Every structure is written in C-alpha cells, then in structure tokens.
Short mmCIF file of C-alpha atoms in Angstrom, two decimals:
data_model
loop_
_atom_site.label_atom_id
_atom_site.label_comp_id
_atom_site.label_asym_id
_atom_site.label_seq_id
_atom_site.Cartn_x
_atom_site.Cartn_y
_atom_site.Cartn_z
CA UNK L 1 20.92 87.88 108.43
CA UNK L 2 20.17 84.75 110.46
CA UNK L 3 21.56 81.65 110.34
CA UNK L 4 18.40 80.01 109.13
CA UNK L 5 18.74 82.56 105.93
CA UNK L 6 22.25 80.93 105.78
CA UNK L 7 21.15 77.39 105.51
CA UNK L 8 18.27 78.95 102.49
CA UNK L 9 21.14 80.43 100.38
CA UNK L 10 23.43 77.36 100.43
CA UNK L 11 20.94 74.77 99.98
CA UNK L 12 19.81 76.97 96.49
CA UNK L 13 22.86 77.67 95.13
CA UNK L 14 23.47 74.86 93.68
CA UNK L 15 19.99 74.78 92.34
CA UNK L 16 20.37 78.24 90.76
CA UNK L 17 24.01 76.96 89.23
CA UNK L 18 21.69 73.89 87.84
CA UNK L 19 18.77 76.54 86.07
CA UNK L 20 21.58 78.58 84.04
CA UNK L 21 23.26 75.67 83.11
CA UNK L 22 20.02 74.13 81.67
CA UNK L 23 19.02 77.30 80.36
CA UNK L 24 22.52 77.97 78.09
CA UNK L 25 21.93 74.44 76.78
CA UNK L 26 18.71 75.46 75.65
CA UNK L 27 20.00 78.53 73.87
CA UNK L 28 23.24 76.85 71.99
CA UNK L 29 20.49 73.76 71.27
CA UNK L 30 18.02 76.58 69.91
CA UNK L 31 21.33 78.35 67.88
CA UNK L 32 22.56 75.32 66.42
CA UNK L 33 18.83 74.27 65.27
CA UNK L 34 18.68 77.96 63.87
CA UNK L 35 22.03 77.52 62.40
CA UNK L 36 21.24 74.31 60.23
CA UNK L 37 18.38 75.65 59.54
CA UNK L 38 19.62 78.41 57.96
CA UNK L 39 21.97 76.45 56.36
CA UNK L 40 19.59 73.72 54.66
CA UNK L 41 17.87 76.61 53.31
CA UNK L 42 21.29 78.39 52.21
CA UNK L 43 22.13 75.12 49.99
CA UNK L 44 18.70 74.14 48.76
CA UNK L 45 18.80 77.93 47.22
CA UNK L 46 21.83 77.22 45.93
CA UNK L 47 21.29 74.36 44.16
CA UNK L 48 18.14 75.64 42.93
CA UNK L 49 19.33 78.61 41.21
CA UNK L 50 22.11 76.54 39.71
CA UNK L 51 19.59 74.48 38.12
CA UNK L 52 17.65 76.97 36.47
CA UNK L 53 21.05 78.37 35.40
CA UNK L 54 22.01 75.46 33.50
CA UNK L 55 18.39 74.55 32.36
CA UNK L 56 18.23 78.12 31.60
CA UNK L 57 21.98 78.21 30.00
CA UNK L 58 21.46 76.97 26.12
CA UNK L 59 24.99 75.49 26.11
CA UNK L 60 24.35 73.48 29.77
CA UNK L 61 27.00 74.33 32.11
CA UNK L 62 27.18 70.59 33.94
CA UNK L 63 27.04 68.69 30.47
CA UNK L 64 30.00 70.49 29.22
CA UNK L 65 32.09 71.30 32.14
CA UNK L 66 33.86 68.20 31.49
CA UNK L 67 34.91 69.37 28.18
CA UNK L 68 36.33 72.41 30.46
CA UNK L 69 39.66 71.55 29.48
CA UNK L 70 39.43 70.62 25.65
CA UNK L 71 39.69 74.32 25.40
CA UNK L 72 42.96 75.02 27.08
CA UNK L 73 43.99 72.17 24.72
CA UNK L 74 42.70 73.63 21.94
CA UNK L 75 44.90 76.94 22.33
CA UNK L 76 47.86 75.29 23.33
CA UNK L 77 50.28 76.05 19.99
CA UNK L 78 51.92 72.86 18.23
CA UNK L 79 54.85 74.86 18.11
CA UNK L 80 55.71 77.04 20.74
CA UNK L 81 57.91 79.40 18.87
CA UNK L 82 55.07 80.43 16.54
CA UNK L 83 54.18 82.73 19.71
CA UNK L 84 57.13 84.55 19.25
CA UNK L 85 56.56 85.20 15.62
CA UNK L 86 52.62 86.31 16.51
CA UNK L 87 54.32 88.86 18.87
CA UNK L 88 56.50 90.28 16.50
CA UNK L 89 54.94 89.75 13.07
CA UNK L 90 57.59 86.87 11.52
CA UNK L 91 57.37 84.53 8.69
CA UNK L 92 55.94 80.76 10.13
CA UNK L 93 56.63 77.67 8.49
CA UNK L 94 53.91 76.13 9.98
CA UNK L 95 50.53 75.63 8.69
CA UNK L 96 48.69 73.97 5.60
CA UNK L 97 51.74 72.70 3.08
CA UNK L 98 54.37 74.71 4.97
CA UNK L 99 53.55 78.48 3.74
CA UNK L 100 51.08 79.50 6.19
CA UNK L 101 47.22 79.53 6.25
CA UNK L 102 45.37 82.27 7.61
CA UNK L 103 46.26 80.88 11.43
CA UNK L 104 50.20 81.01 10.67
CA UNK L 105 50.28 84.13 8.09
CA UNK L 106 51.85 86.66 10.88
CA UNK L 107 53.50 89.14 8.33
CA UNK L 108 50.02 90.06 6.86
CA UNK L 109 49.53 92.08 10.27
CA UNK L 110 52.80 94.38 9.78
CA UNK L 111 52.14 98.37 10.18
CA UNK L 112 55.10 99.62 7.85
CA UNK L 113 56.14 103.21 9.29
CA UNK L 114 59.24 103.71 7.01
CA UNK L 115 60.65 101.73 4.42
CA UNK L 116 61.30 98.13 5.95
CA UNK L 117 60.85 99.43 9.62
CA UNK L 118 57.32 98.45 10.43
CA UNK L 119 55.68 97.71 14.19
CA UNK L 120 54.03 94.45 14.83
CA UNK L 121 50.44 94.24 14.44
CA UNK L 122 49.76 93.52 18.03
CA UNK L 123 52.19 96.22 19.59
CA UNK L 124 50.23 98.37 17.32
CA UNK L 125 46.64 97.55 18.85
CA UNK L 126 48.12 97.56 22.26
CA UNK L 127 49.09 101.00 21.82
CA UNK L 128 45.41 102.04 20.48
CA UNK L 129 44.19 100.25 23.62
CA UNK L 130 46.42 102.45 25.70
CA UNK L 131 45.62 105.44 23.95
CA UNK L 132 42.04 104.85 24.54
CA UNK L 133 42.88 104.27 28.19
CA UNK L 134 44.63 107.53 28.85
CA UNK L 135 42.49 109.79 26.83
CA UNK L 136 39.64 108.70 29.21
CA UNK L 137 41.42 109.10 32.16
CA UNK L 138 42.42 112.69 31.03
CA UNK L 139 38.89 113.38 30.04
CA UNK L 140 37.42 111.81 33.19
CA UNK L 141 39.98 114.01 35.78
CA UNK L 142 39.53 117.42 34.08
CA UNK L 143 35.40 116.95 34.35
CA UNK L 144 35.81 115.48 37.80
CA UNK L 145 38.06 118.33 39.35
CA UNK L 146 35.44 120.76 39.38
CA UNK L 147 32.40 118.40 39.49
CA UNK L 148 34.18 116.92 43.05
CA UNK L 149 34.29 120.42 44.41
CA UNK L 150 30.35 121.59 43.87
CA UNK L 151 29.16 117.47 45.39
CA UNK L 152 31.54 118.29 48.07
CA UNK L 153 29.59 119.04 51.34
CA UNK L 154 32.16 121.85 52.96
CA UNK L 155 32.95 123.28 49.97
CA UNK L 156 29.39 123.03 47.33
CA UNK L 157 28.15 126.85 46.39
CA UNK L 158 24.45 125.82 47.65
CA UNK L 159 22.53 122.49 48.84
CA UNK L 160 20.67 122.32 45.45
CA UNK L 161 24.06 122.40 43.04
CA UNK L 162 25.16 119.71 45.39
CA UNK L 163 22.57 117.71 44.73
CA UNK L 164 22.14 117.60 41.11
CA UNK L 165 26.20 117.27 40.91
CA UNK L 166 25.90 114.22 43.14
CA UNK L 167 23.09 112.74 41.50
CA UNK L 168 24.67 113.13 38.29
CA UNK L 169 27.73 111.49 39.03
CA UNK L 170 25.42 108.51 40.03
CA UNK L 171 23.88 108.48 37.17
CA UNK L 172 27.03 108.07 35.02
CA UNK L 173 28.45 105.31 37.38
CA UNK L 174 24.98 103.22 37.34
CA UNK L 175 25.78 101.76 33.98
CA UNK L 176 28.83 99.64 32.77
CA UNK L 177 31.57 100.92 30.61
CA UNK L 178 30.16 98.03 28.17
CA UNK L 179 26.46 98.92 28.19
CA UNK L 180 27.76 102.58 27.60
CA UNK L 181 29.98 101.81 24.74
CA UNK L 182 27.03 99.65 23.08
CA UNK L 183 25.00 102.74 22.80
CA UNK L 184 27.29 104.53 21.01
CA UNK L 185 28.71 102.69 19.05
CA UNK L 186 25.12 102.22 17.29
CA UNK L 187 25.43 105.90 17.33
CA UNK L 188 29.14 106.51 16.06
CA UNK L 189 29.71 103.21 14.33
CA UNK L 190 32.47 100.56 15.67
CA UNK L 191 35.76 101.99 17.11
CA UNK L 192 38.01 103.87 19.39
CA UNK L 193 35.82 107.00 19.26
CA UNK L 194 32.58 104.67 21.25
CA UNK L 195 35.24 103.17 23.97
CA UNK L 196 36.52 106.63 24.73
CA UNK L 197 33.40 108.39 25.39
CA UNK L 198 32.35 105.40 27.15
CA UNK L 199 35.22 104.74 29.71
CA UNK L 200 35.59 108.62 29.99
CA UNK L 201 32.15 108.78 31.19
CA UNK L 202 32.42 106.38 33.48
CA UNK L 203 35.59 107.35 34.76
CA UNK L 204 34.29 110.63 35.50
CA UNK L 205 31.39 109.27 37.89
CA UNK L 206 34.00 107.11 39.43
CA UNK L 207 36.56 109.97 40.09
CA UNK L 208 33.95 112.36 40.90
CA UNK L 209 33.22 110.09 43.56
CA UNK L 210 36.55 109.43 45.48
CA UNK L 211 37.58 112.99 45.12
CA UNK L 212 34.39 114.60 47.06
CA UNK L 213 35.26 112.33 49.60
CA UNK L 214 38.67 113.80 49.83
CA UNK L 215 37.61 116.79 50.08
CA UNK L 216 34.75 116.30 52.53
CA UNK L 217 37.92 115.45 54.93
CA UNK L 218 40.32 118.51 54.38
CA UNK L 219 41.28 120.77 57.20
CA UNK L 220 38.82 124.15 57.07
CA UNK L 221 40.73 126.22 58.98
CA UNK L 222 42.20 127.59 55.64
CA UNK L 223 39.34 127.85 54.26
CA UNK L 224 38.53 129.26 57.29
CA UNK L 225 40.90 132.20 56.83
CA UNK L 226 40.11 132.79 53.14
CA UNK L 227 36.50 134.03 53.90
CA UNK L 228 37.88 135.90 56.82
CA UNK L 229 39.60 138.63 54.52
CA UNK L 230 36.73 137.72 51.57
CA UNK L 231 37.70 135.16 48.83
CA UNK L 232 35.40 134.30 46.35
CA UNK L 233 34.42 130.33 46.07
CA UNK L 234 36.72 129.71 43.11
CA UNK L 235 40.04 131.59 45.17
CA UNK L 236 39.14 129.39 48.26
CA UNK L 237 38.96 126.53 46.26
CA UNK L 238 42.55 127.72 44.24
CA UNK L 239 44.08 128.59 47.26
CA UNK L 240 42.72 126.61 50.58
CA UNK L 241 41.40 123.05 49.16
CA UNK L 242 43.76 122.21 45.50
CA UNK L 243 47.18 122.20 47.71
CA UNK L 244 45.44 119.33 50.59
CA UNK L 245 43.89 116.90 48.20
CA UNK L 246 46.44 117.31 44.88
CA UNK L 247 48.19 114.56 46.16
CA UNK L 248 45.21 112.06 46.72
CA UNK L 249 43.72 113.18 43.43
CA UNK L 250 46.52 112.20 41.21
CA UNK L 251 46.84 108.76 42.83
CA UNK L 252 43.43 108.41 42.25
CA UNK L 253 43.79 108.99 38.71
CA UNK L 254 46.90 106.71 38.38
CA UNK L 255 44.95 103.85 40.05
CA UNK L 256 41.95 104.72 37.49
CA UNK L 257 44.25 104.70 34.66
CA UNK L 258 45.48 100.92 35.47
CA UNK L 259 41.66 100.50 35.61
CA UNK L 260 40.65 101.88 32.68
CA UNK L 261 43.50 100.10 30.41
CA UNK L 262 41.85 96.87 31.38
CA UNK L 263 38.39 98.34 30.89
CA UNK L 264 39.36 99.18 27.07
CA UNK L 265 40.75 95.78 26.49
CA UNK L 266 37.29 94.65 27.52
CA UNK L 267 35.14 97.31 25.10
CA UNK L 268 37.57 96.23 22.14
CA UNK L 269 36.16 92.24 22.28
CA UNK L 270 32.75 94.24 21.48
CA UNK L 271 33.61 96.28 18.47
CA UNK L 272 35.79 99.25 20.62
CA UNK L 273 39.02 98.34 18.70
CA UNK L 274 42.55 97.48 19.94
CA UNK L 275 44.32 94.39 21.20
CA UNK L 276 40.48 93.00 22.47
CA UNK L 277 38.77 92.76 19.39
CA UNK L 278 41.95 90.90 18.20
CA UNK L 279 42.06 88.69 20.85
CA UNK L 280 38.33 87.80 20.97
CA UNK L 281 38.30 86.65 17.00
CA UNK L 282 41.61 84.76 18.10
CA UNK L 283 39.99 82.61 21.16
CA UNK L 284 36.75 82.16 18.87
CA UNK L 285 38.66 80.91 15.74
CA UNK L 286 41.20 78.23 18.15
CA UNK L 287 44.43 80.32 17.35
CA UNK L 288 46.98 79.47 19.53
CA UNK L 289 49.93 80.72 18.96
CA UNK L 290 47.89 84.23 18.04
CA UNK L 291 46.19 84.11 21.69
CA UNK L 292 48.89 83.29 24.01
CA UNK L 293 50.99 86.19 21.73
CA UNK L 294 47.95 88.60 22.75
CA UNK L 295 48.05 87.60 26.35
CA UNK L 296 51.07 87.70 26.97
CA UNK L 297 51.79 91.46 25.39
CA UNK L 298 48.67 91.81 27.94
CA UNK L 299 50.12 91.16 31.11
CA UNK L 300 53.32 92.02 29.96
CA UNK L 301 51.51 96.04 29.32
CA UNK L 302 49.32 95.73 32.58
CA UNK L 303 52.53 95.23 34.76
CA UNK L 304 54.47 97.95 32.87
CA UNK L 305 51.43 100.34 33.58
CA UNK L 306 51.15 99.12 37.21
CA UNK L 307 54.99 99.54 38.11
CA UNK L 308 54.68 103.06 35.88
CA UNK L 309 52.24 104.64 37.66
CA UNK L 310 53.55 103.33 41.41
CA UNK L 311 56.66 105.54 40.23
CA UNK L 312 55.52 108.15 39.35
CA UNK L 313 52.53 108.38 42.32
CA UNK L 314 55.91 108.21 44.21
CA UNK L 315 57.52 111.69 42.86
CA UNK L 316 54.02 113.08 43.18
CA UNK L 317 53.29 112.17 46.67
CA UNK L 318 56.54 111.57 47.94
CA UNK L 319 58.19 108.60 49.56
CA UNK L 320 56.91 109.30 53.38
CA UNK L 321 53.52 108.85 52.33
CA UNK L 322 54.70 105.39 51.44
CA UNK L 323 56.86 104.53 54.85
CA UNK L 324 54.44 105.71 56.74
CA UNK L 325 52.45 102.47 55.74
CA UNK L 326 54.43 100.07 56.90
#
C-alpha cells in the first residue's frame, strides 16, 4: 500500500461515515411513515366497524352507554339483608304492603326433603348445575381416554384411524357448548338432559385434544420393550403409555371440570336448567336482592370447585410436581 492510497482512505472515510448515516435516516423516516400509516388505517377500521355496530345494534350502544350504570342501580337491593334471605329461602318483610310480592316472596322457592328440613331454592339449582358439570366431565374423560390414544401419532393402530379420530374430535370442538345445547334441546325439550349431552360433547373434543398431545410426548422406550417380547396395541397401551400420562390426564380433567361448571351456568340462562336460568329471569325482571343472592352462591361454588380440585390434583400428582414450578 502506498502512501498516496493512505491519503484516498482517510480523505473517504468520513464520507462513507456521512452515506450510512443518511441512509439509516432514510430507513427510520421510511418506518415511521409506514408505522402511521399503518396506524391511521388501524383506527379508521376501528371506528368504522364500531359504527356499523351501533347502527347495526337495535338498542345503539353510544346512545345508551350513558345509562351504563342505571343498571347496577337498578340491582342494587333497598335492603341489603333481603340477600341473605334470597340465599337461604327466609320470610321478607319487604315488598308491596309489607308481606312480600313476587320480588320478596323467598319461602315459595323451599325444596322440603323431610318434614320442616328443606334446602334453599338456590343451593338446590346450584347443585343441578354441578351435577350437570360433573356428569359431562365424566362422560367427556371416559370417551376421550381411548379416542386420545388412536389420534395419537406414536401410538394410533394405522394413519387412516388417526385421521378420522382427529378429525372427529375437531368436529365436536368447532361448535359452542351453546349452539350444541340449542339443538337439542329442540330435540329433547328444555333441561338438564340438553346441557349434559352438550358440554359432554364438547368436553370430549377438548380433552381428546390435550391428551394426544400428552401422549405424542411420552418416552417410547417402553413401548419400545413391549413389542420386543410381542404385546398387542391395547397391552402396550395398558402397560407402557396409561402409567406416563395418568397424571397429566387427571389434571386435565380437573381443570375441565372448573370449566365446564361455568359452561353449565351459561347453558341454564338458555333453557339448560340450574342456578342460570334463575339468574337470567332475575337480571331481566330488576331483582336485586334475588341476583346478588345468585352471584354470590356463584363465586362462592366456583372458588370451592377451584381450591377442590387444586387438592385433590395435589394427591394425584404429588406435591414435587408442584415445587418444581417455582
């Protein structure tokens, strides 16, 4: 290199220095026009579709959003210990002249059992809710168990039963528990019998789902050494996969079961029965007392279920599964 070569390179560098730094200001100029671009566009979408909403919306969101609040107001009780006899079915002196009114006449709910003993209306159709939720869940884990094992991709009989398996867990999960439960209950009539069917199908898809996953992930090498000294399909599956994904599967179905208790609240505001359909007639007809009763017994049941089943996926799976998380 000579020195006149020298003398080139220094008197371009800062030249060179000069190009890149015009050039990134022409890229973050070029971004940020991008940027606001994209974002004029973002917000003019926006407020587009929330126009047709409300035009579209027969009630007009925007003109009565400021009567958002005259609702809270309206189920706020006079008398705050009329929730307390909602919950548990007691006499009221409040209402029209003192003796009641169809708002205030708690008593009429009573389920007598034996003699005076009787359980409160509510605690009643919280229990069919329940019921509704765990007969799905039961229904939804014995038809997943096996239905996991032939979508599974290590562990499916043939590439066509996988298939069909797979594509008809789909199918089951495509529609909502409510569209599901509107179809038969034009079938079956109102009641209990449409919301199970309907959260037990759904429940299987859903199950069916997260436990061919599981088992996609298992360790083979037991498997492995089943068809070494020839098991059938059902022995390796008794005998190699069960014992690895047992665990996952029941918390799986504990978590499902916290879902589906909400999910049957839901179907019974359309005709599925329990503490819903109650509590939907309650909010439409401005009972106070009567809806704060109903949701509070509904939190009070949805933490009871939560802290339930976090016990007992605790003696199932054992507490190192749980230290190991933190």
């Amino acid at each position: 290199m000579t020195i006149a070569d020298t003398q080139l390179q220094t008197q371009g560098a800062p030249q060179g220095a000069k190009d890149i730094g015009d050039a990134w200001s022409r890229m973050v100029a070029r971004r940020r026009l991008y940027t606001g671009i994209g974002l004029l566009i973002l917000i003019i979408a926006f407020v587009s579709s929330v126009r047709f909403a409300d035009e579209s919306n027969a009630g007009h969101f925007f003109d009565r959003l400021p009567h958002l609040f005259d609702f809270l107001s309206w189920l706020i009780p006079k008398d705050w210990a009329d929730v307390y006899r909602a919950l548990f079915d007691l006499p009221s002196p409040n209402g029209a002249n003192g003796v009641g009114g169809e708002e205030f006449n708690f008593p009429n709910g009573r389920v007598y059992v034996w003699g005076n003993f009787y359980i409160p209306e509510y605690f009643e159709l919280m229990i069919i809710t329940i019921n509704v939720a765990l007969v799905s869940t039961i229904i939804g884990f014995v038809v997943a168990l096996p239905l996991s094992f032939f979508a599974a991709r290590n562990m499916s009989p043939s590439h066509p039963v996988r298939l069909v398996t797979k594509r008809f867990m789909e199918l089951l999960r495509a529609f909502p528990e409510i569209v599901i439960a509107g179809l038969f209950s034009a079938i079956l009539s109102i009641g209990p019998i449409a919301a199970i069917i309907a959260v037990g199908l759904h429940t299987i898809g859903a199950l069916g789902k997260l436990f061919y996953e599981v088992i996609e992930n298992i360790d083979m090498k037991p498997d492995e050494g089943m068809r070494a000294v020839g098991a059938s399909w059902t022995e390796r599956v008794r005998f190699a996969a069960l014992p690895q994904v047992l665990p996952n599967f029941m918390s799986y179905v504990l978590l499902r079961l916290e879902i589906n208790v909400r999910a049957s609240t839901i179907i019974g505001a359309v005709g599925g029965g329990g503490i819903g359909e109650e509590l939907k007639l309650s909010i439409s007809r401005g009972f106070g007392a009567k809806t704060v009763a109903l949701v509070l017994l509904l939190f009070v049941t949805i933490v009871a279920v939560d802290q339930f089943s976090a016990w007992l996926r605790r003696r199932l799976v054992g507490e190192h599964a749980f230290l190991l998380q933190h």
